[in-house]
Amino acid sequence: MIAGISGPGRGRPADACRAALDALSPRQLSSPLLFEELDFACGAVGDGHVSSSPEPSLVVADLRLDYRPDLTRALGSPPTELTDAALVHLALERWGTDALARIEGDFALAWYRPRSRTLVLARDPLGQRPLFWSRRGQRLTFASMPRGLHASGEVARAPDLASVAGFMANGQHPRAHSFFDQVQRVSPGHYVIVTPNGVEERAFWKPEERDDGCRSFEEYVEAYRRKLDDAVATRLPPRSAPLATHLSGGLDSGAVSATAARLHDGPLFAFTAVPSALARVQAGALLADEGPLAARTASLHSSIRHRLVEPDGSSPLDQLADGLRLHERPKFNLCNHGWLSHIRREAVANGAKVILTGEIGNWTISAGPIAAMRSLWQERGMGGWLAAAHSLRTVHGARWQGILASTFLSPWVRERLQPSPSPLLTPAFAPEHDATARSWRDDARHAFAAMDFGEYRAGTKASSEVEERDPTADPRLIAFALSLPVEMVMGPSGRRPLALAALGDRLPQDVLRAPRKGYQGSDWHLTLSADRDRLQALVEAIVASPVAGEVIDTVRLRKLWEAWPTGGWDRSNVMQTYRNGFLQALTAGHFLIGASGEPLPF
């Protein structure tokens, strides 16, 4: 992790920087590296790096490079012993901020040039490494996590109410803001440039399509496999090191695990979370137990050591403390963090320091949204649309109402015809519905631009010392996915014709053609129902909190608690109301109370 102070202000920059670094490394994983010059100081701790040059300029970075040989060749093959940070430093001195678009991997960095008194802060396109900043007067402070800024003494700790409300509305970060007052976020794929004349944020990456020259279905299949192989290969640990993967019964984590099994020489442990027997019964049409399908994938690859992770009895409420202390944000999808934490513990127990995931595969390697029907109608006319619609009906069980609505109605009209439960927000923070009708490509671009994994990745590593990497979030894979003709994601055979063909060399047919949607963590309501005393205490604390009450509709929250269901947890309205709305309000309320310094019930 990294931190720094730039500009005149109260106290020595080095003292404030050292306090920030100490806060970022509570377990003192390593002695901080510290650089100081006049009114500037910066440093790194843990996996952070510092690189200086005679230019003079300095880079402090938290990073892991992908496709390093490509960057090395572009730089004219500098010495191979250069660290990743030194290589990035060389690129910045060669190309300036244009280098940021050439740097591939997970990174958060600061580049300081004392002669011009210019500071650049930058993050990778999907925000895999976090970076925050705050400015008071002429002094700017930056740190990997907000606690570094708070420990520096340059900014007081208080929640940002609008950001928390935005999280409750859609689970995402408001652009350029953090969940703390007066703390800004360097947006993914952007850099912040600080000069004596002011501060400005600029984009260096946008999710755009890239023509790979494919002209036939077979060429697209080969390109798909090559892109996926490359994305997995560049994220593997050293050859003999143990590797862990998530392995569900679906395409995304299955494709990543199977590809890793073909490429990695060391031990590979694939973990599948399975629910209790009662949760399997209550899941209805959803596939609660993905263990059998995951086992089918594992059986095709002899190097995979498949491990089922059974419920440990923990409650979703057990995950709230880490959300406040380590992730420093309200946790999205609180119901999933229990089994995710369990998998990380098992990975560490088996010696793995890296876990490969497939979190955004449904936007890249397995994209096949029904929203593509709008694009199919516009680009291929009625004939192509009718063939795909027939397949959606007969193969995937879609209803004509949904197919027609996705093709011809705007999101605004669909929401009014079939409204979903609104988030538990007060009128002052009531969200505006996004009424934009987008093509599937523009919908994907919109989703990519809103993604930010930084706090989760940093909190995960701080709590478990294991690093999560997602090959499906590779920008090269994103560019390939956006370049696909619409019939590659929705065609006469239905959804995902390209993915199904390309993954046929590594996934079994019953996984590729599985008719039911997976539902990992399906037993969340059982453990939460058994934790009624703490649940009631948290609801009462949120209701009593003046700060939480400004954002959360506490009247609705209490009514939902009093009407706690005794069954029907597989029904869409119950899931949307409780698994989404109610849990979002709980995690937001817990964060608001803790971040504002009010006493928490547990």
Coordinates of C-alpha atoms in Angstrom, one line a residue:
M1 CA 0.0 0.0 0.0
I2 CA 1.1 3.6 -0.6
A3 CA 0.6 7.1 0.9
G4 CA 1.9 10.6 0.4
I5 CA 1.6 14.3 1.2
S6 CA 2.2 17.1 -1.2
G7 CA 2.2 20.8 -0.6
P8 CA 2.7 23.2 2.4
G9 CA 0.5 22.8 5.4
R10 CA 0.5 22.1 9.1
G11 CA 3.3 19.9 10.4
R12 CA 6.0 17.9 8.5
P13 CA 4.8 15.9 5.5
A14 CA 7.0 13.0 6.5
D15 CA 5.3 12.7 10.0
A16 CA 1.8 12.7 8.5
C17 CA 3.0 10.2 5.8
R18 CA 4.5 7.9 8.3
A19 CA 1.2 7.9 10.4
A20 CA -0.7 7.1 7.2
L21 CA 1.6 4.2 6.4
D22 CA 1.3 2.8 9.9
A23 CA -2.5 2.9 9.6
L24 CA -2.3 1.0 6.3
S25 CA -0.2 -1.7 7.8
P26 CA -1.7 -2.5 11.2
R27 CA 0.1 -5.8 11.4
Q28 CA 3.5 -4.2 10.5
L29 CA 4.0 -6.5 7.6
S30 CA 7.2 -4.6 6.7
S31 CA 9.0 -1.4 7.5
P32 CA 7.7 1.5 5.5
L33 CA 9.8 2.9 2.6
L34 CA 9.8 6.6 3.0
F35 CA 10.9 9.4 0.7
E36 CA 11.0 13.1 1.7
E37 CA 11.8 16.3 -0.1
L38 CA 10.8 19.8 1.0
D39 CA 7.0 19.9 1.2
F40 CA 6.6 16.4 -0.3
A41 CA 6.7 13.0 1.3
C42 CA 5.6 9.5 0.1
G43 CA 6.1 5.9 1.0
A44 CA 5.0 2.3 0.6
V45 CA 4.4 -0.6 2.9
G46 CA 3.6 -4.2 2.4
D47 CA 3.5 -4.9 -1.4
G48 CA 4.0 -1.2 -2.2
H49 CA 7.1 -0.1 -4.2
V50 CA 9.1 3.1 -4.5
S51 CA 11.2 3.9 -7.6
S52 CA 13.3 7.1 -8.1
S53 CA 15.4 8.3 -11.0
P54 CA 17.9 11.1 -11.8
E55 CA 15.3 12.8 -14.0
P56 CA 14.4 13.7 -11.2
S57 CA 11.1 12.0 -10.6
L58 CA 9.7 9.4 -8.3
V59 CA 7.0 6.7 -8.5
V60 CA 5.3 5.0 -5.5
A61 CA 3.1 2.2 -6.6
D62 CA 0.9 -0.7 -5.5
L63 CA 0.9 -2.8 -8.6
R64 CA 1.2 -6.2 -10.4
L65 CA 1.9 -6.1 -14.2
D66 CA 0.2 -8.2 -16.8
Y67 CA 1.8 -8.8 -20.2
R68 CA 5.1 -7.5 -19.0
P69 CA 7.0 -8.7 -22.0
D70 CA 4.9 -6.5 -24.3
L71 CA 5.7 -3.4 -22.2
T72 CA 9.3 -4.3 -22.1
R73 CA 9.5 -4.7 -25.9
A74 CA 7.8 -1.3 -26.4
L75 CA 10.4 0.3 -24.2
G76 CA 13.3 -1.2 -26.2
S77 CA 14.0 -4.2 -23.9
P78 CA 15.5 -2.5 -20.8
P79 CA 17.3 -4.6 -18.2
T80 CA 15.3 -7.7 -17.2
E81 CA 16.1 -7.2 -13.5
L82 CA 14.0 -4.0 -13.3
T83 CA 11.1 -4.3 -10.9
D84 CA 7.6 -3.8 -12.1
A85 CA 7.6 -0.3 -10.4
A86 CA 10.9 0.6 -12.1
L87 CA 9.6 -0.5 -15.5
V88 CA 6.4 1.6 -15.0
H89 CA 8.6 4.5 -13.9
L90 CA 10.6 4.2 -17.1
A91 CA 7.4 4.1 -19.2
L92 CA 6.1 7.3 -17.5
E93 CA 9.4 9.1 -18.1
R94 CA 9.3 8.0 -21.8
W95 CA 5.7 8.7 -22.7
G96 CA 4.3 10.8 -19.9
T97 CA 0.7 10.2 -18.9
D98 CA 0.2 8.5 -22.3
A99 CA 2.1 5.6 -20.7
L100 CA -0.9 4.8 -18.5
A101 CA -2.9 3.4 -21.4
R102 CA 0.1 1.0 -22.1
I103 CA 0.4 -0.3 -18.5
E104 CA -1.6 -3.5 -18.1
G105 CA -2.3 -5.0 -14.8
D106 CA -3.6 -4.1 -11.4
F107 CA -2.2 -0.8 -10.2
A108 CA -2.5 2.3 -8.1
L109 CA 0.4 4.8 -8.4
A110 CA 1.7 8.2 -7.7
W111 CA 4.2 9.9 -10.0
Y112 CA 5.9 13.0 -8.6
R113 CA 8.1 15.5 -10.6
P114 CA 9.7 18.0 -8.2
R115 CA 10.9 20.5 -10.8
S116 CA 7.4 21.2 -12.1
R117 CA 5.8 20.3 -8.7
T118 CA 3.4 18.0 -10.6
L119 CA 1.8 14.9 -9.0
V120 CA -0.1 12.3 -10.9
L121 CA -2.3 9.7 -9.2
A122 CA -3.7 6.9 -11.4
R123 CA -5.5 3.6 -11.2
D124 CA -6.0 0.6 -13.5
P125 CA -9.2 0.4 -15.7
L126 CA -11.3 -1.9 -13.4
G127 CA -10.1 -0.5 -10.1
Q128 CA -8.4 -3.6 -8.8
R129 CA -6.1 -1.5 -6.5
P130 CA -7.6 1.4 -4.5
L131 CA -6.4 5.0 -4.2
F132 CA -7.9 7.9 -2.4
W133 CA -7.0 11.6 -1.9
S134 CA -8.1 14.7 0.0
R135 CA -7.1 18.3 -0.3
R136 CA -7.1 21.0 2.4
G137 CA -5.7 24.4 1.3
Q138 CA -2.6 23.8 -0.7
R139 CA -1.9 20.3 0.8
L140 CA -3.0 17.2 -0.9
T141 CA -2.9 13.8 0.9
F142 CA -3.2 10.4 -0.9
A143 CA -3.4 6.9 0.4
S144 CA -4.4 3.4 -0.7
M145 CA -7.3 3.4 1.8
P146 CA -9.3 6.1 3.6
R147 CA -7.8 5.1 7.0
G148 CA -4.5 6.4 5.8
L149 CA -5.9 9.8 5.1
H150 CA -7.7 9.9 8.5
A151 CA -4.5 8.8 10.4
S152 CA -2.5 11.5 8.7
G153 CA -4.5 14.1 10.6
E154 CA -5.4 16.0 7.4
V155 CA -9.0 15.0 7.2
A156 CA -11.6 14.1 9.8
R157 CA -13.5 10.7 9.7
A158 CA -17.2 11.0 8.8
P159 CA -19.4 9.2 6.3
D160 CA -20.5 10.7 3.0
L161 CA -24.3 10.3 3.1
A162 CA -24.9 10.8 -0.6
S163 CA -22.4 8.1 -1.5
V164 CA -24.0 5.6 1.0
A165 CA -27.4 6.4 -0.5
G166 CA -26.0 5.8 -4.0
F167 CA -24.7 2.4 -2.8
M168 CA -28.2 1.5 -1.5
A169 CA -29.7 2.5 -4.8
N170 CA -27.5 0.5 -7.1
G171 CA -24.6 -1.0 -5.1
Q172 CA -22.0 1.2 -6.8
H173 CA -19.6 4.0 -6.1
P174 CA -20.8 7.5 -7.0
R175 CA -18.2 8.8 -9.6
A176 CA -15.0 10.1 -8.0
H177 CA -16.4 10.0 -4.5
S178 CA -15.6 7.7 -1.6
F179 CA -17.9 6.6 1.2
F180 CA -16.2 9.2 3.5
D181 CA -16.8 12.9 3.7
Q182 CA -14.0 15.0 2.0
V183 CA -12.3 11.9 0.7
Q184 CA -12.1 11.6 -3.1
R185 CA -11.6 8.4 -5.1
V186 CA -9.3 8.2 -8.1
S187 CA -11.8 6.7 -10.5
P188 CA -10.7 3.5 -12.3
G189 CA -9.1 4.1 -15.7
H190 CA -8.4 7.8 -14.7
Y191 CA -5.6 9.9 -13.4
V192 CA -5.7 12.9 -11.2
I193 CA -3.1 15.6 -12.1
V194 CA -2.1 18.0 -9.4
T195 CA -0.2 21.2 -10.3
P196 CA 0.3 24.6 -8.6
N197 CA -2.6 25.7 -10.8
G198 CA -5.1 23.1 -9.4
V199 CA -6.4 19.6 -9.6
E200 CA -8.0 17.8 -12.6
E201 CA -9.2 14.3 -13.3
R202 CA -8.8 12.8 -16.8
A203 CA -9.6 9.5 -18.3
F204 CA -6.9 7.4 -19.9
W205 CA -9.0 4.3 -20.6
K206 CA -12.5 3.7 -22.0
P207 CA -14.0 0.3 -22.7
E208 CA -13.9 0.3 -26.5
E209 CA -14.1 -2.5 -29.1
R210 CA -11.0 -3.7 -30.9
D211 CA -11.1 -5.4 -34.3
D212 CA -9.1 -8.6 -34.2
G213 CA -9.6 -9.4 -37.9
C214 CA -11.9 -12.3 -37.4
R215 CA -14.2 -13.0 -40.4
S216 CA -15.7 -16.4 -39.6
F217 CA -17.2 -18.2 -36.6
E218 CA -14.3 -20.5 -36.4
E219 CA -11.8 -17.6 -36.3
Y220 CA -13.9 -16.0 -33.5
V221 CA -13.7 -19.3 -31.6
E222 CA -9.9 -19.5 -31.9
A223 CA -9.6 -15.8 -30.9
Y224 CA -11.9 -16.3 -27.9
R225 CA -9.8 -19.2 -26.7
R226 CA -6.5 -17.4 -27.2
K227 CA -7.7 -14.3 -25.3
L228 CA -9.0 -16.3 -22.4
D229 CA -5.8 -18.4 -22.3
D230 CA -3.7 -15.2 -22.2
A231 CA -5.8 -13.5 -19.6
V232 CA -5.5 -16.5 -17.3
A233 CA -1.8 -17.1 -18.0
T234 CA -0.7 -13.6 -17.1
R235 CA -2.4 -13.8 -13.7
L236 CA -0.9 -17.1 -12.6
P237 CA 1.4 -17.3 -9.6
P238 CA 5.0 -18.7 -10.1
R239 CA 5.0 -22.1 -11.8
S240 CA 5.3 -24.4 -8.8
A241 CA 3.2 -22.3 -6.3
P242 CA -0.2 -23.5 -5.2
L243 CA -3.1 -21.8 -6.9
A244 CA -6.8 -21.6 -5.8
T245 CA -9.9 -20.9 -7.9
H246 CA -13.5 -20.3 -7.4
L247 CA -15.5 -23.1 -9.1
S248 CA -19.3 -22.8 -9.4
G249 CA -21.5 -24.9 -11.7
G250 CA -21.5 -22.1 -14.3
L251 CA -19.4 -21.0 -17.2
D252 CA -17.3 -18.1 -15.8
S253 CA -15.5 -19.6 -12.9
G254 CA -15.6 -23.0 -14.7
A255 CA -13.8 -21.5 -17.7
V256 CA -11.2 -19.8 -15.5
S257 CA -10.6 -23.0 -13.5
A258 CA -10.4 -25.3 -16.5
T259 CA -8.0 -22.9 -18.3
A260 CA -5.8 -22.6 -15.3
A261 CA -5.7 -26.4 -15.0
R262 CA -4.3 -26.5 -18.6
L263 CA -1.7 -23.8 -18.0
H264 CA -0.5 -24.0 -14.4
D265 CA 2.2 -26.5 -13.4
G266 CA 1.7 -26.2 -9.6
P267 CA -1.1 -27.6 -7.3
L268 CA -4.5 -26.2 -8.2
F269 CA -7.3 -26.2 -5.6
A270 CA -10.8 -25.4 -6.9
F271 CA -13.4 -24.5 -4.2
T272 CA -17.1 -24.7 -4.5
A273 CA -19.4 -23.4 -1.8
V274 CA -22.4 -25.7 -1.2
P275 CA -25.4 -25.0 1.0
S276 CA -27.1 -26.9 3.7
A277 CA -29.7 -29.6 2.8
L278 CA -32.6 -27.4 3.9
A279 CA -31.4 -24.5 1.7
R280 CA -31.3 -26.9 -1.3
V281 CA -35.0 -27.8 -0.7
Q282 CA -36.0 -24.1 -0.3
A283 CA -34.2 -22.8 -3.4
G284 CA -37.1 -23.7 -5.7
A285 CA -36.3 -23.4 -9.4
L286 CA -32.9 -22.0 -8.7
L287 CA -29.8 -24.3 -8.5
A288 CA -28.7 -24.0 -4.9
D289 CA -26.2 -26.8 -4.9
E290 CA -23.6 -26.3 -7.7
G291 CA -21.4 -29.0 -6.3
P292 CA -22.3 -31.8 -8.8
L293 CA -21.9 -29.6 -11.8
A294 CA -18.6 -28.2 -10.5
A295 CA -17.4 -31.7 -9.9
R296 CA -18.2 -32.5 -13.6
T297 CA -15.9 -29.7 -14.7
A298 CA -13.2 -30.8 -12.2
S299 CA -13.4 -34.4 -13.5
L300 CA -12.2 -33.3 -16.9
H301 CA -8.9 -31.9 -15.6
S302 CA -6.7 -34.3 -13.6
S303 CA -4.7 -31.4 -12.0
I304 CA -7.8 -29.9 -10.3
R305 CA -8.1 -30.8 -6.6
H306 CA -11.8 -30.1 -6.1
R307 CA -12.9 -29.1 -2.6
L308 CA -16.5 -28.6 -1.4
V309 CA -16.8 -25.8 1.2
E310 CA -19.8 -26.5 3.4
P311 CA -21.6 -24.0 5.6
D312 CA -19.7 -23.1 8.8
G313 CA -22.8 -21.7 10.6
S314 CA -21.6 -18.1 10.4
S315 CA -24.2 -15.3 10.0
P316 CA -24.0 -12.6 7.4
L317 CA -23.8 -10.2 10.4
D318 CA -20.3 -11.6 11.1
Q319 CA -19.1 -9.9 7.9
L320 CA -20.0 -6.4 8.9
A321 CA -17.0 -5.6 11.1
D322 CA -14.5 -6.3 8.3
G323 CA -16.6 -4.1 6.0
L324 CA -16.1 -1.2 8.3
R325 CA -12.5 -1.9 9.5
L326 CA -10.8 -3.3 6.4
H327 CA -12.9 -2.7 3.4
E328 CA -14.0 0.7 4.7
R329 CA -17.2 0.6 2.8
P330 CA -20.7 -0.9 3.1
K331 CA -20.5 -4.5 1.7
F332 CA -22.5 -5.2 -1.5
N333 CA -24.3 -8.6 -1.5
L334 CA -23.7 -9.2 2.2
C335 CA -25.2 -12.7 1.9
N336 CA -22.2 -13.9 -0.2
H337 CA -19.3 -12.7 1.9
G338 CA -19.6 -15.6 4.4
W339 CA -18.8 -18.3 1.9
L340 CA -16.3 -16.2 0.1
S341 CA -14.4 -15.7 3.4
H342 CA -14.6 -19.4 4.0
I343 CA -13.1 -20.2 0.6
R344 CA -10.2 -17.7 1.3
R345 CA -9.5 -19.5 4.6
E346 CA -9.4 -22.8 2.9
A347 CA -7.2 -21.5 0.1
V348 CA -4.6 -20.2 2.6
A349 CA -4.8 -23.5 4.5
N350 CA -3.7 -25.2 1.3
G351 CA -0.8 -22.8 0.8
A352 CA -2.3 -20.7 -2.0
K353 CA -1.6 -16.9 -2.1
V354 CA -3.6 -16.3 -5.3
I355 CA -7.3 -17.0 -6.0
L356 CA -8.6 -16.7 -9.6
T357 CA -12.2 -15.6 -9.9
G358 CA -14.6 -15.0 -12.7
E359 CA -16.7 -12.1 -11.3
I360 CA -17.4 -10.2 -14.5
G361 CA -17.5 -13.1 -16.9
N362 CA -21.2 -12.5 -17.6
W363 CA -20.1 -9.2 -19.3
T364 CA -17.1 -10.7 -21.2
I365 CA -16.6 -14.4 -21.7
S366 CA -20.3 -15.5 -21.2
A367 CA -22.1 -12.4 -22.3
G368 CA -25.6 -13.2 -23.6
P369 CA -28.0 -10.7 -22.1
I370 CA -31.6 -10.6 -23.3
A371 CA -31.0 -6.9 -23.9
A372 CA -29.0 -8.1 -27.0
M373 CA -32.4 -8.7 -28.6
R374 CA -32.8 -5.0 -29.1
S375 CA -29.5 -4.9 -31.0
L376 CA -30.4 -8.0 -33.0
W377 CA -33.6 -6.4 -34.2
Q378 CA -31.7 -3.2 -35.1
E379 CA -28.7 -4.8 -36.8
R380 CA -30.1 -8.0 -38.3
G381 CA -33.8 -7.3 -38.8
M382 CA -36.9 -9.4 -38.2
G383 CA -35.5 -12.7 -39.5
G384 CA -32.6 -12.8 -37.1
W385 CA -34.7 -11.6 -34.3
L386 CA -37.4 -14.2 -34.8
A387 CA -34.9 -17.1 -34.9
A388 CA -33.3 -16.0 -31.7
A389 CA -36.7 -15.3 -30.0
H390 CA -37.9 -18.8 -30.9
S391 CA -34.8 -20.3 -29.3
L392 CA -35.1 -18.2 -26.2
R393 CA -38.7 -19.6 -25.8
T394 CA -38.0 -23.2 -26.5
V395 CA -34.4 -23.7 -25.2
H396 CA -34.2 -21.1 -22.4
G397 CA -37.8 -20.9 -21.3
A398 CA -38.1 -17.2 -21.7
R399 CA -41.6 -15.6 -21.9
W400 CA -42.8 -13.7 -24.9
Q401 CA -43.6 -10.7 -22.6
G402 CA -40.0 -10.5 -21.5
I403 CA -38.5 -10.9 -25.0
L404 CA -40.8 -8.2 -26.5
A405 CA -40.3 -5.8 -23.5
S406 CA -36.5 -6.2 -23.7
T407 CA -36.6 -5.5 -27.5
F408 CA -39.1 -2.6 -27.8
L409 CA -39.6 -1.0 -24.4
S410 CA -37.4 1.5 -22.6
P411 CA -36.2 0.7 -19.0
W412 CA -38.5 3.5 -17.8
V413 CA -41.6 1.8 -19.3
R414 CA -40.6 -1.7 -18.1
E415 CA -40.0 -0.4 -14.5
R416 CA -43.6 1.0 -14.5
L417 CA -45.2 -2.1 -16.0
Q418 CA -43.4 -4.4 -13.5
P419 CA -42.0 -2.3 -10.7
S420 CA -39.3 -3.8 -8.5
P421 CA -39.1 -3.0 -4.7
S422 CA -37.5 0.4 -4.2
P423 CA -34.4 0.8 -2.0
L424 CA -35.0 1.7 1.6
L425 CA -34.1 5.4 1.2
T426 CA -35.6 8.5 2.7
P427 CA -37.3 10.9 0.2
A428 CA -34.2 13.2 0.3
F429 CA -32.1 10.5 -1.3
A430 CA -34.7 8.9 -3.5
P431 CA -32.9 7.6 -6.7
E432 CA -33.7 8.6 -10.2
H433 CA -34.4 5.7 -12.5
D434 CA -32.1 5.3 -15.4
A435 CA -34.4 5.5 -18.4
T436 CA -31.8 5.1 -21.1
A437 CA -32.4 2.4 -23.7
R438 CA -29.0 1.1 -24.6
S439 CA -27.6 -1.5 -27.0
W440 CA -26.0 -4.5 -25.3
R441 CA -22.6 -3.0 -26.1
D442 CA -23.4 0.4 -24.6
D443 CA -25.0 -1.4 -21.6
A444 CA -21.7 -3.3 -21.1
R445 CA -19.6 -0.1 -21.4
H446 CA -21.9 1.6 -18.8
A447 CA -21.4 -1.4 -16.5
F448 CA -17.6 -1.5 -17.0
A449 CA -17.3 2.3 -16.3
A450 CA -19.1 1.8 -12.9
M451 CA -16.9 -1.1 -11.7
D452 CA -14.5 -0.6 -8.8
F453 CA -13.0 -3.5 -6.9
G454 CA -10.4 -1.6 -5.0
E455 CA -11.6 -1.6 -1.4
Y456 CA -12.7 -5.2 -1.6
R457 CA -9.4 -6.4 -3.0
A458 CA -7.4 -4.5 -0.4
G459 CA -9.7 -5.6 2.5
T460 CA -9.5 -9.2 1.4
K461 CA -5.7 -9.2 1.3
A462 CA -5.5 -7.5 4.7
S463 CA -7.8 -10.0 6.3
S464 CA -6.5 -13.2 4.6
E465 CA -3.2 -12.4 2.9
V466 CA -4.5 -13.9 -0.3
E467 CA -4.8 -11.9 -3.5
E468 CA -7.8 -12.2 -5.8
R469 CA -7.3 -11.9 -9.5
D470 CA -10.1 -11.9 -12.2
P471 CA -9.0 -12.9 -15.7
T472 CA -12.5 -12.1 -17.0
A473 CA -11.8 -8.5 -16.1
D474 CA -8.8 -8.3 -18.5
P475 CA -9.1 -5.1 -20.6
R476 CA -8.0 -7.1 -23.7
L477 CA -10.8 -9.5 -23.1
I478 CA -13.2 -6.6 -22.6
A479 CA -12.2 -5.1 -25.9
F480 CA -12.7 -8.4 -27.6
A481 CA -16.1 -8.9 -26.1
L482 CA -17.3 -5.5 -27.2
S483 CA -16.1 -6.2 -30.8
L484 CA -18.3 -9.3 -31.2
P485 CA -21.1 -9.2 -33.8
V486 CA -24.4 -9.4 -32.0
E487 CA -25.1 -13.0 -33.4
M488 CA -22.0 -14.2 -31.4
V489 CA -23.8 -13.4 -28.1
M490 CA -27.4 -14.0 -29.3
G491 CA -28.2 -16.1 -32.3
P492 CA -30.6 -18.7 -33.8
S493 CA -29.4 -21.3 -31.2
G494 CA -30.1 -18.9 -28.4
R495 CA -27.8 -17.2 -25.9
R496 CA -23.9 -17.3 -26.0
P497 CA -23.4 -19.3 -29.2
L498 CA -19.7 -18.3 -29.3
A499 CA -19.0 -19.0 -25.7
L500 CA -20.7 -22.4 -25.8
A501 CA -18.6 -23.4 -28.9
A502 CA -15.3 -22.0 -27.6
L503 CA -15.6 -23.5 -24.1
G504 CA -16.5 -26.9 -25.5
D505 CA -12.9 -27.9 -25.4
R506 CA -12.7 -27.5 -21.6
L507 CA -16.2 -27.6 -20.0
P508 CA -18.6 -30.6 -20.0
Q509 CA -21.8 -30.3 -22.0
D510 CA -24.1 -30.5 -19.0
V511 CA -22.4 -27.4 -17.6
L512 CA -22.6 -25.6 -20.9
R513 CA -26.2 -26.5 -21.4
A514 CA -27.3 -26.2 -17.7
P515 CA -30.9 -24.9 -17.7
R516 CA -31.1 -23.6 -14.2
K517 CA -29.4 -20.4 -12.8
G518 CA -27.0 -21.0 -9.9
Y519 CA -27.7 -19.5 -6.5
Q520 CA -24.6 -19.6 -4.3
G521 CA -25.0 -18.7 -0.7
S522 CA -28.7 -19.8 -0.8
D523 CA -28.7 -20.5 3.0
W524 CA -28.0 -16.9 4.1
H525 CA -31.6 -16.5 5.4
L526 CA -31.3 -19.6 7.6
T527 CA -28.2 -18.3 9.5
L528 CA -29.6 -14.8 9.6
S529 CA -32.9 -16.0 11.0
A530 CA -31.0 -18.0 13.7
D531 CA -29.2 -14.7 14.6
R532 CA -32.4 -12.9 15.5
D533 CA -31.1 -11.2 18.6
R534 CA -28.2 -9.5 16.9
L535 CA -30.4 -8.8 13.9
Q536 CA -33.0 -7.0 16.0
A537 CA -30.3 -5.1 17.9
L538 CA -28.8 -3.8 14.6
V539 CA -32.3 -2.8 13.3
E540 CA -33.0 -0.9 16.5
A541 CA -29.6 0.8 16.4
I542 CA -30.2 1.9 12.8
V543 CA -33.7 3.2 13.8
A544 CA -32.2 5.1 16.7
S545 CA -29.2 6.6 14.8
P546 CA -29.6 10.2 13.7
V547 CA -27.1 9.8 10.9
A548 CA -28.5 6.6 9.6
G549 CA -32.0 8.1 9.8
E550 CA -31.0 10.8 7.3
V551 CA -30.4 8.2 4.6
I552 CA -32.4 5.0 5.5
D553 CA -36.2 4.8 5.6
T554 CA -36.2 3.4 9.1
V555 CA -40.0 3.0 9.2
R556 CA -39.9 0.6 6.2
L557 CA -36.8 -1.1 7.7
R558 CA -38.6 -1.9 11.0
K559 CA -41.8 -3.1 9.2
L560 CA -39.7 -5.5 7.1
W561 CA -38.1 -6.8 10.2
E562 CA -41.4 -7.3 11.9
A563 CA -42.8 -9.1 8.8
W564 CA -39.8 -11.4 8.5
P565 CA -40.8 -14.3 6.2
T566 CA -41.1 -17.9 7.4
G567 CA -40.9 -19.3 3.9
G568 CA -40.9 -18.4 0.2
W569 CA -37.3 -17.4 0.1
D570 CA -37.0 -18.5 -3.5
R571 CA -39.7 -16.1 -4.7
S572 CA -38.5 -13.1 -6.7
N573 CA -40.3 -10.5 -4.7
V574 CA -39.0 -11.9 -1.4
M575 CA -35.5 -12.1 -2.7
Q576 CA -35.5 -8.6 -4.0
T577 CA -37.1 -7.2 -0.9
Y578 CA -34.9 -9.0 1.7
R579 CA -31.7 -10.3 0.0
N580 CA -31.3 -7.0 -1.9
G581 CA -33.1 -4.1 -0.2
F582 CA -33.1 -5.2 3.4
L583 CA -29.5 -6.4 3.5
Q584 CA -28.3 -3.3 1.7
A585 CA -30.0 -1.2 4.3
L586 CA -28.4 -3.3 7.1
T587 CA -24.9 -3.0 5.8
A588 CA -25.3 0.7 4.9
G589 CA -26.8 1.4 8.4
H590 CA -23.9 -0.4 10.1
F591 CA -21.4 1.6 8.1
L592 CA -23.1 4.9 8.8
I593 CA -23.2 4.3 12.5
G594 CA -19.6 3.1 12.7
A595 CA -18.1 5.7 10.4
S596 CA -19.8 8.5 12.3
G597 CA -18.4 7.3 15.7
E598 CA -21.8 6.3 17.1
P599 CA -21.7 3.1 19.2
L600 CA -22.4 -0.2 17.4
P601 CA -24.6 -2.9 19.0
F602 CA -21.9 -5.6 18.4

